[in-house]
Amino acid sequence: MKVTVTLILTLLLCSVSIAQEVLFFDDFESGMDDAWVNPDGGWVVEDGHLTVTSACGFQQCNPNLYAGGSEQANYLISFDFMVTEAFTSHGSFVACYFAVDNPVEPVEGVTSGYAIGCGWSSDGSPENANCQIQRIDNSSEATNVTITGEQFWIEPNVLYHMIIGRSGAEIVIKKWADGEPEPTWLLSVTDETYQSGYWMPTFWNQVGWIDNFTVTGYGVVSNEDMTWGGVKSLFR
């Protein structure tokens, strides 16, 4: 009994981090989940993959597909992807908008949130490919942190995995080829500006597909919100 009381008091006095709630998952085996909004039909499901079939510029691709909403907070997004053909001298760039407040026109309209991705190369050479975390405030680039190296290059017709999103106070990204060991975070930035919103996968000037799109929520029970009911709910 003494141990139980001590545990309860500890929980009441401290913030308790909890994880592991899957907020959303789609493997596209039965088509596109109804939660997706696909305003201009730019994405289709083919052979069990969510596929973009025609190359388009960054602004034109971004509004094509989104899901989530203002209630989705503090989450990580993971997905598999393959670029089947690139149409630019700068290599492939695969990204996901995250915690976006206005998903319909993320570039041409007014929006705030994050754009996180890998693969862009300033001169088209693999050694200058980068991963980047960009924060957007009212459609203006507020911060853009990048890291450069050949490991960030995206080779066509190779299966990759990517995880992006928020881990505590940090915005994070990792990307690796299938069959390679999963790396630690390739890039992380401390930024707590935007805590919730929509997500939008993005391909830039290339065709290809994504699969096994998973959104995992990470919540925190804080001191001021802690109640006996809240403590009990942690152990259900």
Tab-separated table of C-alpha atoms in Angstrom:
chain	number	residue	atom	x	y	z
A	1	MET	CA	0.000	0.000	0.000
A	2	LYS	CA	2.852	2.346	0.875
A	3	VAL	CA	4.419	1.749	-2.541
A	4	THR	CA	1.106	2.480	-4.290
A	5	VAL	CA	0.564	5.735	-2.403
A	6	THR	CA	4.136	6.818	-3.112
A	7	LEU	CA	3.655	6.133	-6.823
A	8	ILE	CA	0.422	8.089	-6.950
A	9	LEU	CA	1.974	11.071	-5.155
A	10	THR	CA	4.918	10.992	-7.540
A	11	LEU	CA	2.580	11.060	-10.521
A	12	LEU	CA	0.617	13.932	-9.039
A	13	LEU	CA	3.725	16.010	-8.398
A	14	CYS	CA	5.465	15.412	-11.712
A	15	SER	CA	4.604	15.660	-15.383
A	16	VAL	CA	4.189	12.173	-16.814
A	17	SER	CA	5.100	11.623	-20.432
A	18	ILE	CA	3.071	8.997	-22.236
A	19	ALA	CA	3.373	7.744	-25.799
A	20	GLN	CA	2.089	5.278	-28.250
A	21	GLU	CA	-1.309	6.281	-29.437
A	22	VAL	CA	-1.700	5.613	-33.141
A	23	LEU	CA	-3.784	8.548	-34.363
A	24	PHE	CA	-3.933	7.465	-37.996
A	25	PHE	CA	-2.776	4.615	-40.234
A	26	ASP	CA	-3.310	3.869	-43.914
A	27	ASP	CA	-1.693	1.061	-45.909
A	28	PHE	CA	-3.842	1.866	-48.998
A	29	GLU	CA	-4.666	-1.804	-49.543
A	30	SER	CA	-8.370	-0.959	-49.858
A	31	GLY	CA	-7.974	2.438	-51.487
A	32	MET	CA	-7.513	5.791	-49.780
A	33	ASP	CA	-8.836	6.238	-46.247
A	34	ASP	CA	-11.831	8.579	-46.011
A	35	ALA	CA	-9.850	10.873	-43.697
A	36	TRP	CA	-7.722	12.052	-46.630
A	37	VAL	CA	-8.800	15.188	-48.490
A	38	ASN	CA	-7.613	15.168	-52.111
A	39	PRO	CA	-8.840	18.497	-53.565
A	40	ASP	CA	-7.499	18.242	-57.114
A	41	GLY	CA	-7.154	14.469	-57.440
A	42	GLY	CA	-3.386	14.647	-57.805
A	43	TRP	CA	-2.856	11.455	-55.793
A	44	VAL	CA	-4.367	8.047	-56.602
A	45	VAL	CA	-4.051	4.554	-55.165
A	46	GLU	CA	-2.303	2.093	-57.496
A	47	ASP	CA	-1.153	-1.426	-56.556
A	48	GLY	CA	-1.690	-0.728	-52.863
A	49	HIS	CA	0.389	2.480	-52.857
A	50	LEU	CA	-0.583	6.142	-52.647
A	51	THR	CA	0.817	7.369	-55.940
A	52	VAL	CA	1.501	10.703	-57.602
A	53	THR	CA	1.537	10.036	-61.340
A	54	SER	CA	2.479	13.348	-62.937
A	55	ALA	CA	5.386	15.631	-62.142
A	56	CYS	CA	4.528	19.102	-60.882
A	57	GLY	CA	6.201	22.063	-59.255
A	58	PHE	CA	6.476	22.569	-55.516
A	59	GLN	CA	3.542	24.952	-55.215
A	60	GLN	CA	1.252	22.884	-57.404
A	61	CYS	CA	1.975	19.597	-55.616
A	62	ASN	CA	1.589	20.769	-52.059
A	63	PRO	CA	-2.185	21.348	-51.939
A	64	ASN	CA	-3.029	17.926	-53.340
A	65	LEU	CA	-3.553	15.839	-50.228
A	66	TYR	CA	-3.955	16.319	-46.487
A	67	ALA	CA	-5.459	14.833	-43.339
A	68	GLY	CA	-5.456	15.458	-39.593
A	69	GLY	CA	-6.674	18.633	-37.965
A	70	SER	CA	-6.330	21.098	-35.144
A	71	GLU	CA	-6.936	18.417	-32.525
A	72	GLN	CA	-3.910	16.385	-33.642
A	73	ALA	CA	-1.024	17.450	-31.390
A	74	ASN	CA	2.568	16.389	-30.778
A	75	TYR	CA	2.881	13.613	-33.303
A	76	LEU	CA	5.431	11.706	-35.379
A	77	ILE	CA	4.726	10.671	-38.970
A	78	SER	CA	6.340	7.612	-40.552
A	79	PHE	CA	5.961	6.308	-44.087
A	80	ASP	CA	7.662	4.259	-46.783
A	81	PHE	CA	8.311	5.833	-50.173
A	82	MET	CA	9.859	5.316	-53.578
A	83	VAL	CA	10.616	7.830	-56.317
A	84	THR	CA	10.176	6.127	-59.679
A	85	GLU	CA	11.325	9.033	-61.856
A	86	ALA	CA	12.657	12.533	-61.154
A	87	PHE	CA	12.238	15.495	-63.506
A	88	THR	CA	14.710	18.018	-62.151
A	89	SER	CA	18.477	18.523	-62.139
A	90	HIS	CA	18.354	18.998	-58.354
A	91	GLY	CA	17.526	15.391	-57.534
A	92	SER	CA	14.422	14.204	-55.737
A	93	PHE	CA	12.824	15.918	-52.769
A	94	VAL	CA	10.338	14.068	-50.563
A	95	ALA	CA	8.830	15.903	-47.622
A	96	CYS	CA	5.822	16.214	-45.368
A	97	TYR	CA	4.144	19.360	-44.150
A	98	PHE	CA	3.400	19.017	-40.450
A	99	ALA	CA	1.297	20.923	-37.878
A	100	VAL	CA	-0.165	23.086	-40.648
A	101	ASP	CA	-3.133	25.299	-39.791
A	102	ASN	CA	-4.406	25.896	-43.348
A	103	PRO	CA	-3.806	22.864	-45.586
A	104	VAL	CA	-5.711	23.924	-48.702
A	105	GLU	CA	-3.163	26.372	-50.133
A	106	PRO	CA	0.015	25.973	-48.085
A	107	VAL	CA	2.179	28.103	-50.368
A	108	GLU	CA	-0.110	30.414	-52.311
A	109	GLY	CA	-2.456	31.053	-49.399
A	110	VAL	CA	-1.764	31.958	-45.786
A	111	THR	CA	-0.486	29.081	-43.700
A	112	SER	CA	1.769	28.340	-40.755
A	113	GLY	CA	3.525	25.126	-39.740
A	114	TYR	CA	6.572	23.095	-40.727
A	115	ALA	CA	7.930	21.591	-43.970
A	116	ILE	CA	10.377	18.739	-43.356
A	117	GLY	CA	12.104	16.664	-46.017
A	118	CYS	CA	15.207	15.213	-47.682
A	119	GLY	CA	16.845	14.898	-51.083
A	120	TRP	CA	17.242	18.400	-52.573
A	121	SER	CA	20.697	19.126	-54.014
A	122	SER	CA	21.783	22.639	-54.990
A	123	ASP	CA	23.859	21.382	-57.931
A	124	GLY	CA	22.294	17.976	-58.520
A	125	SER	CA	25.208	16.027	-57.045
A	126	PRO	CA	24.505	13.378	-54.369
A	127	GLU	CA	27.161	14.762	-52.000
A	128	ASN	CA	25.263	18.071	-51.799
A	129	ALA	CA	21.850	16.549	-51.066
A	130	ASN	CA	20.269	17.803	-47.875
A	131	CYS	CA	17.677	17.247	-45.202
A	132	GLN	CA	15.861	20.331	-44.010
A	133	ILE	CA	13.437	21.540	-41.374
A	134	GLN	CA	11.621	24.709	-42.351
A	135	ARG	CA	9.211	26.681	-40.207
A	136	ILE	CA	6.635	28.758	-42.058
A	137	ASP	CA	4.910	31.739	-40.429
A	138	ASN	CA	1.946	33.111	-42.389
A	139	SER	CA	3.395	31.720	-45.651
A	140	SER	CA	6.811	33.304	-45.055
A	141	GLU	CA	9.904	31.217	-44.341
A	142	ALA	CA	10.814	31.954	-40.730
A	143	THR	CA	13.618	29.430	-40.235
A	144	ASN	CA	15.270	26.847	-42.467
A	145	VAL	CA	17.844	24.514	-40.916
A	146	THR	CA	19.649	22.097	-43.273
A	147	ILE	CA	22.279	19.383	-43.137
A	148	THR	CA	24.145	18.219	-46.255
A	149	GLY	CA	25.620	14.879	-47.230
A	150	GLU	CA	25.431	12.004	-49.694
A	151	GLN	CA	23.349	9.935	-47.244
A	152	PHE	CA	20.440	12.336	-47.834
A	153	TRP	CA	20.312	11.690	-51.589
A	154	ILE	CA	17.218	9.870	-52.877
A	155	GLU	CA	17.945	7.350	-55.608
A	156	PRO	CA	15.045	6.482	-57.971
A	157	ASN	CA	13.539	2.997	-57.631
A	158	VAL	CA	14.956	2.470	-54.129
A	159	LEU	CA	12.625	1.887	-51.181
A	160	TYR	CA	13.146	4.352	-48.313
A	161	HIS	CA	11.637	5.004	-44.894
A	162	MET	CA	11.119	8.422	-43.336
A	163	ILE	CA	10.034	9.655	-39.911
A	164	ILE	CA	9.315	13.320	-39.268
A	165	GLY	CA	7.435	15.382	-36.696
A	166	ARG	CA	7.693	16.443	-33.087
A	167	SER	CA	9.495	14.649	-30.267
A	168	GLY	CA	9.025	16.707	-27.126
A	169	ALA	CA	10.314	20.218	-27.803
A	170	GLU	CA	12.182	19.163	-30.951
A	171	ILE	CA	11.189	18.965	-34.615
A	172	VAL	CA	12.955	15.917	-36.047
A	173	ILE	CA	13.624	13.914	-39.203
A	174	LYS	CA	15.280	10.647	-40.189
A	175	LYS	CA	15.414	8.856	-43.552
A	176	TRP	CA	17.075	5.610	-44.554
A	177	ALA	CA	17.062	3.027	-47.348
A	178	ASP	CA	15.322	-0.280	-46.870
A	179	GLY	CA	17.738	-2.889	-45.530
A	180	GLU	CA	19.933	-0.317	-43.769
A	181	PRO	CA	19.827	0.090	-39.971
A	182	GLU	CA	17.478	2.806	-38.753
A	183	PRO	CA	19.580	5.877	-37.880
A	184	THR	CA	19.241	8.287	-35.002
A	185	TRP	CA	17.652	11.644	-35.821
A	186	LEU	CA	19.530	13.114	-38.781
A	187	LEU	CA	18.430	16.622	-37.939
A	188	SER	CA	16.586	18.124	-34.978
A	189	VAL	CA	15.604	21.674	-34.098
A	190	THR	CA	14.151	22.926	-30.834
A	191	ASP	CA	10.975	24.765	-31.808
A	192	GLU	CA	7.658	24.756	-29.941
A	193	THR	CA	5.879	27.347	-32.071
A	194	TYR	CA	3.248	25.030	-33.598
A	195	GLN	CA	1.869	22.119	-31.629
A	196	SER	CA	-0.985	20.756	-33.744
A	197	GLY	CA	-2.525	20.766	-37.195
A	198	TYR	CA	-2.771	18.935	-40.510
A	199	TRP	CA	-0.186	16.783	-42.280
A	200	MET	CA	0.515	16.734	-46.031
A	201	PRO	CA	2.940	14.402	-47.858
A	202	THR	CA	4.786	16.124	-50.690
A	203	PHE	CA	6.741	15.045	-53.776
A	204	TRP	CA	8.590	17.751	-55.730
A	205	ASN	CA	9.017	17.412	-59.528
A	206	GLN	CA	8.951	13.625	-59.526
A	207	VAL	CA	6.597	10.671	-59.648
A	208	GLY	CA	6.447	7.825	-57.160
A	209	TRP	CA	4.510	6.530	-54.197
A	210	ILE	CA	4.197	6.337	-50.419
A	211	ASP	CA	2.849	3.542	-48.235
A	212	ASN	CA	2.172	2.570	-44.601
A	213	PHE	CA	1.481	6.158	-43.574
A	214	THR	CA	1.359	6.193	-39.759
A	215	VAL	CA	0.774	9.068	-37.334
A	216	THR	CA	1.698	8.352	-33.713
A	217	GLY	CA	0.711	10.809	-30.997
A	218	TYR	CA	2.843	11.739	-28.031
A	219	GLY	CA	0.935	13.349	-25.149
A	220	VAL	CA	1.862	14.775	-21.753
A	221	VAL	CA	-0.218	14.840	-18.574
A	222	SER	CA	0.871	18.039	-16.837
A	223	ASN	CA	0.724	19.109	-13.177
A	224	GLU	CA	-2.205	21.462	-13.546
A	225	ASP	CA	-4.300	18.927	-15.429
A	226	MET	CA	-3.533	15.911	-13.224
A	227	THR	CA	-6.489	14.401	-11.393
A	228	TRP	CA	-7.136	11.016	-9.822
A	229	GLY	CA	-9.100	10.097	-12.925
A	230	GLY	CA	-6.155	11.149	-15.060
A	231	VAL	CA	-3.793	9.004	-13.007
A	232	LYS	CA	-6.077	5.972	-13.338
A	233	SER	CA	-6.371	6.449	-17.092
A	234	LEU	CA	-2.606	5.990	-17.486
A	235	PHE	CA	-2.924	2.388	-16.366
A	236	ARG	CA	-5.944	1.299	-18.393
